[in-house]
Amino acid sequence: MSIGTFPVDIIKSRMVVHCMKAYKIKEEAIKLFLLICSITVVMLLFGIFLLLLLKTIPAFKEISIKEFFTTPLWNPAGYYKEQYGILAMVVSTLMVTAGAMIIAVPLGIGTAAYLNEIANHKVREILKPIIEILAGIPSVVIGFLGIVLLGPIITKVFGVKSGLNALNGSILLAVMALPTIISISEDALNSVPKSFGEASYALGANRWQTLVRIKIPAALSGIIASCMLGMGRAIGETMTVLMATGCATAMPHSFFDPVRTMTSAIAIELGEVAFDSTHYYALFAVGLVLFLMTFAVNMASDVILNKYQLMERK
Amino acid sequence: MKMVRSILIGLVMLGLISNVGYARQKYVQVKGSDTLINLVQRLSEVYMETHPGKAISVTGGGSGTGIAAIINDTADIANASRLMKDKEIKKCVKKGINPMRIVIAIDALSIVINPDNPITDLTVDQIAKIYKGEITNWSEIGGNDETINLYGRQPNSGTYDFMKKHILKGDYSPKMRQMNGNAQIVMGVESDISGIGYVGVGYARSASGIKVVKIGKKEDGPFIDPLTVSDASTYPISRSLQQYVSGEPKGNVKEFIAFELSPKGQEIVEEEGFFPVSKAYKEVNRKAGL
């Protein structure tokens, strides 16, 4: 028997080798294609960074770095002298973003907890897509709502003269950051092993205790990462803040002061700036600072998310 | 069947392409000042009605945007509520462009406040001090004890520039809110009792919920209301509104501008709340061949 089948086996195994070769070539090709894809993306990121850096360098031939980072006022078309200080813009950006986070984080985590813990399957299936649609509303529409709806409400509720201020921007940005926070936090809560909750119930804990003491801490890194991603969106948002925050260049002292963020400054001025002028390069410098800020936030969220995935594997 | 269909599709596509080329010839693009946009849009509508087959598109973006478009050859006509800056002229020279200025209307800049504000008159000097941040409370000029909230335009606006150069002769207070157009200034002042804003007289005329202040050159007057003044040159804050074209206007561009300056065009200028071109400016236009 073995003698009879022997040659057949050899032929079979040769065919297999042959097939394996074709298969391997195909697989290598796919691998190469995917590698090129990811290299392109990375190159794009580096390209943007490099471009910003190259365009930024000429700015500091005329502006001192100290003036740029430590003086508050930005007035490139000043009547007496040109002023290039980004401090007020950076403070404005951070203020509006921090305000947005203060509103969006509790609201987002609360909604995620509700969706995960309390809502039944049907409610969740309806609510989740609705929340995700919220992410698709164009920023210009949200900005418009800020002017005609939220502005007058703020003037009435807080008794201030004008509703176009940092608070208005913060609330709108919170609305824009919410879908990200809710969606990813809910996923994080979902991926907490069921046994955690069951063990907690077995020890006599109620649902609230289980949620606050067991589930949220277990999903914490995912929740933090979601907040970071939401924050990244808020820092970089342009049209909404441009329309709703009042755009004054002065250093803000409270949430009821009008503010002009870095993104608004770039959006307003880049359209009419003279090519190759100091002002032009200074705007790229603002862009670079903004890029580094969002980059830092995204990196932080990535690190946290990684840690969370490692913990999951254990 | 398939071949017939593909030939048909091919023919239709060819027709579309040649049509696009045809349209491009007659299509005049106007870009720039937000103060001028409503007027020029109206002018172009009437022009297109009376001249079938002509197409004109009018977009805003601010005077600076319009002038940049002329320099970069992305528009045929630039609307500008200010004169070209030295920097812009230099860039034209660099590119070999000879910009021609045509004055199409005169604007009186209106200072608007909330109707509940008791102030009725202001001098040019007071307006300058208010916008420079030297007067910060309405009580300093006889009004209520309220901090003044400043509403202005963004730096890419010709109106922003005009105020800074000719009225303020200095820098705006950094506390001024930089609004994205005349309509937003009106909206802001409408809902803010301590607000003050500046808009083109055309906007002030059509807007409700605001009060237009009478302006005087000196403290003892006369204080002139831009809405009722008959001769724009007596109003202290008036300016020319112009269009820039690259080189002497020709063809469709010239035809449209000639329409704007015609009696019918100037009638529309008045209907839109601006003032017709005065004698001195007609001289400027003659230089551009109109």
Coordinates of C-alpha atoms in Angstrom, one line a residue:
Chain A
M1 CA 0.0 0.0 0.0
S2 CA 2.6 2.4 1.0
I3 CA 4.6 1.7 -2.1
G4 CA 1.6 2.3 -4.3
T5 CA 0.6 5.6 -2.7
F6 CA 4.1 6.9 -2.3
P7 CA 4.5 8.7 -5.7
V8 CA 1.0 10.2 -5.4
D9 CA 2.0 11.7 -2.1
I10 CA 5.1 13.2 -3.6
I11 CA 3.0 14.7 -6.5
K12 CA 0.5 16.0 -4.0
S13 CA 3.1 17.6 -1.8
R14 CA 4.8 19.2 -4.8
M15 CA 1.4 20.7 -5.8
V16 CA 1.0 21.9 -2.3
V17 CA 4.5 23.5 -2.5
H18 CA 3.6 25.1 -5.8
C19 CA 0.4 26.4 -4.4
M20 CA 2.1 27.6 -1.3
K21 CA 4.5 29.6 -3.5
A22 CA 1.7 31.4 -5.3
Y23 CA -0.1 31.9 -2.1
K24 CA 3.1 33.4 -0.5
I25 CA 3.6 35.8 -3.4
K26 CA 0.0 37.0 -3.1
E27 CA 0.3 37.4 0.6
E28 CA 3.6 39.3 0.3
A29 CA 2.0 41.6 -2.3
I30 CA -0.9 42.3 0.0
K31 CA 1.5 42.9 2.9
L32 CA 3.5 45.3 0.8
F33 CA 0.4 47.2 -0.3
L34 CA -0.8 47.6 3.3
L35 CA 2.7 48.7 4.3
I36 CA 2.7 51.4 1.5
C37 CA -0.7 52.6 2.8
S38 CA 0.4 53.0 6.3
I39 CA 3.7 54.6 5.2
T40 CA 1.8 57.1 3.2
V41 CA -0.3 58.1 6.2
V42 CA 2.8 58.5 8.4
M43 CA 4.6 60.5 5.6
L44 CA 1.6 62.8 5.4
L45 CA 1.8 63.5 9.1
F46 CA 5.5 64.2 8.9
G47 CA 5.0 66.2 5.7
I48 CA 2.5 68.4 7.5
F49 CA 4.7 68.8 10.5
L50 CA 7.7 69.6 8.3
L51 CA 5.8 72.1 6.2
L52 CA 4.6 73.9 9.3
L53 CA 8.1 73.9 10.7
L54 CA 9.6 75.3 7.5
K55 CA 7.0 78.0 7.2
T56 CA 7.4 78.9 10.8
I57 CA 11.2 79.4 10.8
P58 CA 11.1 82.7 8.7
A59 CA 8.6 84.2 11.2
F60 CA 11.2 84.1 14.0
K61 CA 13.7 86.1 11.9
E62 CA 11.6 89.2 12.6
I63 CA 9.7 88.3 15.7
S64 CA 11.6 87.4 18.9
I65 CA 10.5 84.0 20.3
K66 CA 10.2 85.6 23.7
E67 CA 7.7 88.2 22.4
F68 CA 5.8 85.5 20.6
F69 CA 5.2 83.3 23.6
T70 CA 5.1 85.8 26.4
T71 CA 3.2 88.9 25.2
P72 CA -0.6 88.7 25.1
L73 CA -1.6 90.9 22.2
W74 CA -1.9 89.8 18.5
N75 CA -2.3 92.8 16.2
P76 CA -0.2 92.2 13.0
A77 CA -1.9 95.2 11.3
G78 CA -1.3 97.6 14.2
Y79 CA -1.6 101.3 13.5
Y80 CA 1.6 102.1 15.4
K81 CA 3.5 98.8 15.5
E82 CA 2.9 95.2 14.7
Q83 CA 2.3 92.9 17.6
Y84 CA 2.7 89.2 17.6
G85 CA 1.9 87.7 21.0
I86 CA 0.0 84.5 21.2
L87 CA -0.5 84.3 24.9
A88 CA -4.1 85.6 24.9
M89 CA -5.1 83.2 22.1
V90 CA -3.5 80.2 23.8
V91 CA -5.3 81.1 27.1
S92 CA -8.6 81.6 25.1
T93 CA -8.2 78.2 23.4
L94 CA -7.4 76.4 26.7
M95 CA -10.2 78.2 28.5
V96 CA -12.9 77.3 25.9
T97 CA -11.6 73.8 25.7
A98 CA -11.4 73.3 29.5
G99 CA -15.0 74.7 29.8
A100 CA -16.2 72.3 27.2
M101 CA -14.6 69.4 29.0
I102 CA -16.1 70.4 32.4
I103 CA -19.5 70.2 30.7
A104 CA -18.9 67.2 28.4
V105 CA -17.1 64.8 30.6
P106 CA -19.7 64.2 33.4
L107 CA -22.5 64.4 30.8
G108 CA -20.7 62.0 28.5
I109 CA -19.8 59.4 31.1
G110 CA -23.2 59.6 32.6
T111 CA -24.8 58.9 29.3
A112 CA -22.4 56.1 28.6
A113 CA -23.1 54.6 32.0
Y114 CA -26.9 54.9 31.4
L115 CA -26.6 53.2 27.9
N116 CA -24.4 50.4 29.3
E117 CA -26.0 49.7 32.6
I118 CA -29.6 50.9 32.7
A119 CA -31.0 51.2 29.2
N120 CA -32.5 48.1 27.8
H121 CA -31.5 46.7 24.4
K122 CA -34.2 48.6 22.5
V123 CA -33.4 52.0 24.0
R124 CA -29.7 51.5 23.4
E125 CA -30.3 50.6 19.8
I126 CA -32.2 53.8 19.3
L127 CA -30.1 56.1 21.4
K128 CA -26.7 55.2 20.1
P129 CA -27.2 56.1 16.4
I130 CA -28.9 59.3 17.5
I131 CA -25.9 60.3 19.5
E132 CA -23.6 59.4 16.6
I133 CA -25.7 61.6 14.3
L134 CA -24.9 64.5 16.7
A135 CA -21.3 64.1 15.5
G136 CA -22.3 64.7 12.0
I137 CA -23.9 68.1 12.4
P138 CA -21.7 70.6 10.5
S139 CA -19.8 73.0 12.8
V140 CA -21.2 76.0 11.0
V141 CA -24.7 75.0 11.9
I142 CA -23.7 74.6 15.6
G143 CA -22.1 78.0 15.4
F144 CA -25.2 79.5 14.0
L145 CA -27.3 78.0 16.9
G146 CA -24.7 79.6 19.2
I147 CA -25.5 83.0 17.8
V148 CA -29.3 82.9 17.5
L149 CA -30.2 80.5 20.3
L150 CA -27.6 80.0 22.9
G151 CA -26.4 83.6 23.0
P152 CA -29.7 85.1 24.0
I153 CA -30.2 82.3 26.5
I154 CA -26.9 83.1 28.2
T155 CA -27.7 86.9 28.3
K156 CA -31.0 86.1 30.1
V157 CA -29.8 83.4 32.5
F158 CA -26.5 85.0 33.6
G159 CA -27.6 88.7 33.2
V160 CA -24.7 89.6 31.0
K161 CA -24.9 92.1 28.2
S162 CA -23.7 89.9 25.4
G163 CA -24.1 86.2 24.9
L164 CA -21.1 85.9 22.5
N165 CA -18.4 84.8 24.9
A166 CA -16.2 82.0 26.1
L167 CA -19.1 80.2 27.8
N168 CA -21.1 80.1 24.6
G169 CA -18.1 78.5 22.8
S170 CA -17.6 76.0 25.7
I171 CA -21.1 74.8 25.6
L172 CA -21.1 74.4 21.8
L173 CA -17.8 72.5 21.9
A174 CA -19.1 70.3 24.7
V175 CA -22.0 69.3 22.4
M176 CA -19.5 68.6 19.6
A177 CA -17.2 66.5 21.9
L178 CA -20.1 64.5 23.4
P179 CA -20.6 61.9 20.7
T180 CA -16.9 60.9 20.8
I181 CA -16.9 60.6 24.6
I182 CA -20.2 58.7 24.9
S183 CA -19.4 56.3 22.1
I184 CA -15.9 55.3 23.2
S185 CA -16.7 55.3 26.9
E186 CA -19.7 53.0 26.2
D187 CA -17.4 50.7 24.3
A188 CA -15.0 50.7 27.2
L189 CA -17.7 49.9 29.7
N190 CA -19.0 47.2 27.4
S191 CA -15.6 45.5 27.3
V192 CA -15.4 45.1 31.1
P193 CA -15.7 41.3 31.6
K194 CA -19.1 40.2 32.8
S195 CA -17.5 38.3 35.7
F196 CA -16.5 41.5 37.3
G197 CA -20.0 42.7 37.7
E198 CA -21.3 39.2 38.7
A199 CA -18.6 38.9 41.4
S200 CA -19.6 42.3 42.7
Y201 CA -23.3 41.4 42.9
A202 CA -22.3 38.1 44.5
L203 CA -20.6 40.1 47.3
G204 CA -23.9 42.0 47.9
A205 CA -23.1 45.3 46.1
N206 CA -26.0 47.1 44.5
R207 CA -26.0 48.3 40.9
W208 CA -24.8 51.8 41.7
Q209 CA -21.9 50.4 43.8
T210 CA -21.0 48.0 41.0
L211 CA -21.1 50.7 38.4
V212 CA -19.1 53.3 40.3
R213 CA -16.7 51.1 42.2
I214 CA -16.1 48.2 39.8
K215 CA -17.1 49.0 36.2
I216 CA -16.0 52.6 35.8
P217 CA -12.6 52.0 37.4
A218 CA -12.1 48.9 35.2
A219 CA -12.9 50.9 32.1
L220 CA -11.2 54.1 33.3
S221 CA -8.4 54.2 30.8
G222 CA -10.8 53.8 27.9
I223 CA -13.0 56.5 29.4
I224 CA -10.0 58.9 29.8
A225 CA -8.9 58.2 26.3
S226 CA -12.4 59.1 25.0
C227 CA -12.2 62.4 26.9
M228 CA -8.8 63.1 25.4
L229 CA -10.1 62.5 21.9
G230 CA -13.1 64.7 22.6
M231 CA -10.7 67.4 23.8
G232 CA -8.6 67.0 20.7
R233 CA -11.7 67.8 18.7
A234 CA -12.6 70.8 20.8
I235 CA -9.1 72.4 20.6
G236 CA -9.0 72.2 16.8
E237 CA -12.6 73.3 16.2
T238 CA -12.7 76.5 14.2
M239 CA -16.0 77.6 12.7
T240 CA -18.1 77.2 15.8
V241 CA -15.8 79.2 18.0
L242 CA -15.3 81.8 15.3
M243 CA -19.0 82.5 15.2
A244 CA -20.0 82.2 18.8
T245 CA -17.2 83.4 21.0
G246 CA -17.2 87.1 20.0
C247 CA -13.6 87.1 18.8
A248 CA -11.9 89.9 20.9
T249 CA -8.2 89.8 21.0
A250 CA -7.8 90.9 24.6
M251 CA -6.8 88.6 27.4
P252 CA -10.0 87.1 28.8
H253 CA -10.6 87.4 32.5
S254 CA -13.8 85.3 32.9
F255 CA -16.0 83.0 30.9
F256 CA -18.3 86.0 30.1
D257 CA -15.5 87.8 28.2
P258 CA -15.4 87.4 24.4
V259 CA -12.4 85.4 23.3
R260 CA -10.6 84.7 20.0
T261 CA -9.0 81.2 19.8
M262 CA -5.9 80.2 17.8
T263 CA -8.1 78.5 15.2
S264 CA -10.3 81.6 14.7
A265 CA -7.2 83.8 14.4
I266 CA -5.8 81.6 11.6
A267 CA -9.1 81.3 9.9
I268 CA -9.8 85.0 9.9
E269 CA -6.4 86.2 8.9
L270 CA -5.0 83.6 6.5
G271 CA -7.5 84.6 3.8
E272 CA -6.1 88.1 3.3
V273 CA -2.6 87.9 4.6
A274 CA 0.1 89.0 2.1
F275 CA 2.0 86.0 0.9
D276 CA 5.6 85.8 2.2
S277 CA 5.1 88.4 4.8
T278 CA 6.1 88.1 8.5
H279 CA 2.4 88.0 9.3
Y280 CA 2.0 85.0 6.9
Y281 CA 4.7 83.0 8.6
A282 CA 3.6 84.1 12.0
L283 CA 0.2 82.4 11.3
F284 CA 2.0 79.2 10.4
A285 CA 3.8 79.5 13.8
V286 CA 0.4 79.7 15.5
G287 CA -0.6 76.6 13.4
L288 CA 2.5 74.8 14.6
V289 CA 1.8 75.5 18.2
L290 CA -1.8 74.4 17.8
F291 CA -0.6 71.2 16.0
L292 CA 1.8 70.4 18.8
M293 CA -1.0 70.9 21.4
T294 CA -3.5 68.6 19.6
F295 CA -0.6 66.1 18.9
A296 CA 0.2 66.0 22.7
V297 CA -3.4 65.4 23.6
N298 CA -3.8 62.6 21.0
M299 CA -0.5 61.0 22.1
A300 CA -1.6 61.1 25.7
S301 CA -4.9 59.4 24.7
D302 CA -3.0 56.8 22.7
V303 CA -0.7 56.0 25.6
I304 CA -3.6 55.6 28.0
L305 CA -5.6 53.5 25.5
N306 CA -2.5 51.2 25.0
K307 CA -2.2 50.7 28.8
Y308 CA -5.9 49.8 28.9
Q309 CA -5.6 47.2 26.2
L310 CA -2.6 45.7 27.9
M311 CA -4.6 45.4 31.1
E312 CA -7.4 43.8 29.2
R313 CA -5.1 41.1 27.9
K314 CA -4.0 40.2 31.4
Chain B
M1 CA -27.8 49.0 -29.0
K2 CA -24.9 49.4 -26.6
M3 CA -22.8 51.2 -29.2
V4 CA -25.5 53.6 -30.1
R5 CA -25.9 54.3 -26.4
S6 CA -22.3 55.0 -25.8
I7 CA -22.1 57.2 -28.9
L8 CA -25.1 59.1 -27.6
I9 CA -23.5 59.5 -24.1
G10 CA -20.2 60.6 -25.8
L11 CA -22.1 63.2 -27.8
V12 CA -23.9 64.6 -24.8
M13 CA -20.6 64.8 -22.9
L14 CA -18.9 66.6 -25.7
G15 CA -21.8 69.0 -25.8
L16 CA -21.5 69.6 -22.1
I17 CA -17.7 70.2 -22.4
S18 CA -18.1 72.7 -25.2
N19 CA -20.9 74.4 -23.4
V20 CA -18.7 74.9 -20.4
G21 CA -16.1 76.5 -22.5
Y22 CA -18.8 78.7 -24.0
A23 CA -20.1 79.7 -20.6
R24 CA -16.7 80.5 -19.3
Q25 CA -16.4 83.3 -21.9
K26 CA -19.5 85.1 -20.8
Y27 CA -19.2 84.5 -17.1
V28 CA -18.0 87.4 -15.0
Q29 CA -16.9 86.7 -11.5
V30 CA -17.1 89.5 -8.9
K31 CA -15.6 88.9 -5.4
G32 CA -14.9 91.0 -2.3
S33 CA -16.4 93.5 0.1
D34 CA -19.3 92.3 2.3
T35 CA -20.5 95.9 2.3
L36 CA -20.9 95.9 -1.4
I37 CA -22.2 92.4 -1.9
N38 CA -26.0 93.1 -1.6
L39 CA -25.7 96.1 -3.9
V40 CA -23.7 94.4 -6.6
Q41 CA -25.8 91.3 -6.4
R42 CA -28.9 93.4 -7.0
L43 CA -27.2 95.2 -9.9
S44 CA -26.1 91.9 -11.4
E45 CA -29.7 90.5 -11.2
V46 CA -31.2 93.5 -13.0
Y47 CA -28.4 93.4 -15.5
M48 CA -28.9 89.7 -16.3
E49 CA -32.6 90.3 -16.6
T50 CA -32.1 93.0 -19.2
H51 CA -29.2 91.4 -20.9
P52 CA -30.1 87.8 -21.6
G53 CA -27.3 85.3 -22.0
K54 CA -24.9 87.2 -19.7
A55 CA -23.9 85.6 -16.5
I56 CA -22.4 87.2 -13.4
S57 CA -21.6 85.6 -10.1
V58 CA -21.1 87.8 -7.0
T59 CA -19.5 86.5 -3.8
G60 CA -18.2 88.1 -0.6
G61 CA -15.3 87.5 1.7
G62 CA -14.1 91.0 2.4
S63 CA -12.2 93.6 0.4
G64 CA -8.9 92.0 1.0
T65 CA -10.1 88.7 -0.4
G66 CA -11.5 90.4 -3.5
I67 CA -8.3 92.3 -4.2
A68 CA -6.2 89.1 -3.7
A69 CA -8.5 87.4 -6.2
I70 CA -7.7 90.0 -8.8
I71 CA -4.0 89.7 -8.2
N72 CA -4.2 85.9 -8.4
D73 CA -6.6 86.1 -11.4
T74 CA -9.4 84.1 -9.8
A75 CA -11.9 86.9 -10.3
D76 CA -12.7 89.5 -12.9
I77 CA -13.9 92.3 -10.7
A78 CA -12.9 93.0 -7.0
N79 CA -15.4 94.8 -4.8
A80 CA -13.6 97.0 -2.3
S81 CA -14.8 99.3 0.4
R82 CA -11.3 100.7 0.8
L83 CA -8.4 101.7 -1.5
M84 CA -5.7 99.3 -2.4
K85 CA -2.9 99.1 0.1
D86 CA 0.7 99.9 -1.0
K87 CA 1.6 96.3 -0.4
E88 CA -1.2 95.1 -2.7
I89 CA -0.1 97.6 -5.4
K90 CA 3.5 96.4 -5.1
K91 CA 2.3 92.8 -5.7
C92 CA 0.3 93.9 -8.7
V93 CA 3.4 95.5 -10.2
K94 CA 5.4 92.3 -9.5
K95 CA 2.8 90.3 -11.4
G96 CA 2.6 92.9 -14.2
I97 CA -1.0 93.8 -13.4
N98 CA -2.3 97.4 -13.8
P99 CA -5.2 97.7 -11.4
M100 CA -7.9 100.1 -12.4
R101 CA -10.3 101.7 -9.8
I102 CA -13.9 102.4 -10.7
V103 CA -16.1 104.1 -8.0
I104 CA -19.6 102.8 -8.2
A105 CA -21.2 104.3 -5.1
I106 CA -20.6 106.3 -2.0
D107 CA -21.3 104.9 1.5
A108 CA -21.9 106.7 4.7
L109 CA -20.8 104.5 7.5
S110 CA -23.4 104.4 10.2
I111 CA -22.8 104.1 13.9
V112 CA -25.5 101.9 15.5
I113 CA -26.5 101.4 19.1
N114 CA -29.3 99.7 20.9
P115 CA -32.7 101.5 20.7
D116 CA -32.8 101.5 24.6
N117 CA -29.6 103.6 24.8
P118 CA -30.5 107.3 25.4
I119 CA -27.5 108.6 23.3
T120 CA -28.5 110.3 20.0
D121 CA -25.5 112.2 18.9
L122 CA -21.7 111.5 18.8
T123 CA -18.8 113.4 17.5
V124 CA -16.1 111.7 15.3
D125 CA -13.7 112.3 18.1
Q126 CA -15.9 110.5 20.6
I127 CA -16.3 107.5 18.3
A128 CA -12.6 107.3 17.9
K129 CA -12.0 107.4 21.6
I130 CA -14.8 104.8 22.2
Y131 CA -13.2 102.4 19.7
K132 CA -9.7 103.0 20.9
G133 CA -10.9 102.0 24.4
E134 CA -10.2 105.5 25.9
I135 CA -13.9 106.0 26.7
T136 CA -15.2 102.8 28.3
N137 CA -18.4 103.8 30.0
W138 CA -21.5 105.4 28.4
S139 CA -21.8 107.7 31.4
E140 CA -18.6 109.5 30.3
I141 CA -20.5 110.9 27.3
G142 CA -23.9 111.5 29.0
G143 CA -25.4 108.0 28.8
N144 CA -26.3 105.3 31.3
D145 CA -23.7 103.9 33.7
E146 CA -22.9 100.9 31.5
T147 CA -19.6 99.5 30.3
I148 CA -19.4 100.0 26.5
N149 CA -19.4 96.8 24.5
L150 CA -17.6 97.3 21.2
Y151 CA -18.7 95.5 18.0
G152 CA -16.5 95.7 14.9
R153 CA -15.5 93.8 11.8
Q154 CA -12.7 91.3 11.3
P155 CA -9.3 92.5 10.0
N156 CA -10.1 91.2 6.4
S157 CA -12.9 93.8 6.2
G158 CA -12.5 97.1 4.3
T159 CA -14.8 98.7 6.8
Y160 CA -12.4 97.7 9.6
D161 CA -9.5 99.3 7.8
F162 CA -11.4 102.4 6.9
M163 CA -12.4 103.1 10.5
K164 CA -8.9 102.4 11.8
K165 CA -7.2 104.7 9.3
H166 CA -9.6 107.5 8.9
I167 CA -11.6 107.7 12.1
L168 CA -9.6 106.1 14.9
K169 CA -6.2 107.0 13.5
G170 CA -4.9 104.4 16.0
D171 CA -5.5 100.9 17.1
Y172 CA -8.8 99.3 18.0
S173 CA -9.3 98.3 21.7
P174 CA -8.4 94.6 21.9
K175 CA -11.7 94.2 23.7
M176 CA -13.7 94.8 20.5
R177 CA -15.6 91.8 19.3
Q178 CA -14.6 91.0 15.8
M179 CA -17.8 90.1 14.0
N180 CA -18.1 88.1 10.8
G181 CA -20.1 90.7 8.7
N182 CA -22.5 93.6 9.0
A183 CA -25.5 91.4 9.8
Q184 CA -23.7 89.9 12.9
I185 CA -22.9 93.4 14.1
V186 CA -26.5 94.4 13.9
M187 CA -27.5 91.2 15.6
G188 CA -25.1 91.8 18.4
V189 CA -26.1 95.4 19.0
E190 CA -29.8 94.5 18.8
S191 CA -29.5 92.3 21.8
D192 CA -26.9 94.2 23.8
I193 CA -28.1 97.4 25.5
S194 CA -24.5 98.7 26.0
G195 CA -23.3 97.7 22.5
I196 CA -22.1 100.0 19.7
G197 CA -21.3 98.9 16.1
Y198 CA -20.5 100.3 12.7
V199 CA -22.2 99.2 9.5
G200 CA -22.7 100.4 5.9
V201 CA -25.6 102.8 5.6
G202 CA -27.4 100.3 3.4
Y203 CA -27.5 97.8 6.2
A204 CA -28.5 100.4 8.8
R205 CA -31.4 101.4 6.6
S206 CA -32.8 97.9 6.2
A207 CA -32.1 96.6 9.7
S208 CA -34.6 96.9 12.5
G209 CA -34.0 96.7 16.3
I210 CA -31.1 99.2 16.2
K211 CA -30.7 103.0 16.4
V212 CA -28.6 105.0 14.1
V213 CA -26.6 107.8 15.8
K214 CA -26.3 111.3 14.3
I215 CA -22.7 112.2 13.7
G216 CA -21.0 115.7 14.1
K217 CA -17.5 116.8 13.1
K218 CA -17.3 119.1 16.1
E219 CA -19.0 119.1 19.6
D220 CA -21.3 122.0 18.7
G221 CA -22.6 120.2 15.6
P222 CA -24.2 120.1 13.2
F223 CA -25.1 116.4 13.8
I224 CA -26.0 114.7 10.7
D225 CA -28.2 111.6 10.3
P226 CA -26.8 109.4 7.5
L227 CA -30.3 108.0 6.8
T228 CA -31.7 111.4 5.8
V229 CA -28.7 113.3 4.5
S230 CA -29.0 114.3 0.8
D231 CA -25.3 115.1 0.1
A232 CA -23.1 112.3 1.3
S233 CA -20.0 114.5 1.3
T234 CA -21.3 116.5 4.2
Y235 CA -21.6 113.4 6.4
P236 CA -18.3 113.1 8.4
I237 CA -17.8 109.3 7.9
S238 CA -18.3 108.7 4.2
R239 CA -16.2 106.8 1.8
S240 CA -16.1 105.7 -1.8
L241 CA -17.1 102.1 -2.7
Q242 CA -15.2 100.8 -5.7
Q243 CA -14.4 98.0 -8.0
Y244 CA -11.0 97.0 -9.1
V245 CA -10.2 95.3 -12.4
S246 CA -7.0 94.1 -13.8
G247 CA -6.1 96.5 -16.7
E248 CA -8.6 98.7 -18.5
P249 CA -12.0 96.8 -18.5
K250 CA -13.0 95.1 -21.7
G251 CA -15.8 93.1 -23.1
N252 CA -18.4 91.7 -20.7
V253 CA -16.6 93.2 -17.7
K254 CA -16.8 96.7 -19.2
E255 CA -20.4 96.3 -20.2
F256 CA -21.4 95.3 -16.7
I257 CA -19.5 98.2 -15.1
A258 CA -21.0 100.7 -17.6
F259 CA -24.4 99.4 -16.5
E260 CA -23.6 100.0 -12.9
L261 CA -22.6 103.6 -13.7
S262 CA -25.7 104.2 -15.9
P263 CA -28.7 106.2 -14.6
K264 CA -30.5 102.9 -14.1
G265 CA -27.6 101.4 -12.2
Q266 CA -27.2 104.5 -10.0
E267 CA -30.9 104.4 -9.3
I268 CA -30.4 100.9 -7.8
V269 CA -27.5 102.3 -5.8
E270 CA -29.8 104.7 -4.2
E271 CA -32.5 102.1 -3.7
E272 CA -30.0 99.9 -1.8
G273 CA -29.4 102.8 0.6
F274 CA -26.1 104.1 -0.8
F275 CA -25.3 107.4 -2.5
P276 CA -24.7 107.9 -6.2
V277 CA -21.2 108.6 -7.6
S278 CA -20.3 112.3 -7.2
K279 CA -18.6 114.5 -9.8
A280 CA -15.1 114.2 -8.3
Y281 CA -15.3 110.4 -8.6
K282 CA -16.7 110.4 -12.1
E283 CA -13.3 111.9 -13.0
V284 CA -11.6 108.9 -11.5
N285 CA -13.8 106.6 -13.5
R286 CA -13.0 108.4 -16.7
K287 CA -9.4 107.5 -16.3
A288 CA -10.4 103.8 -16.4
G289 CA -12.1 104.4 -19.7
L290 CA -15.7 104.7 -18.3

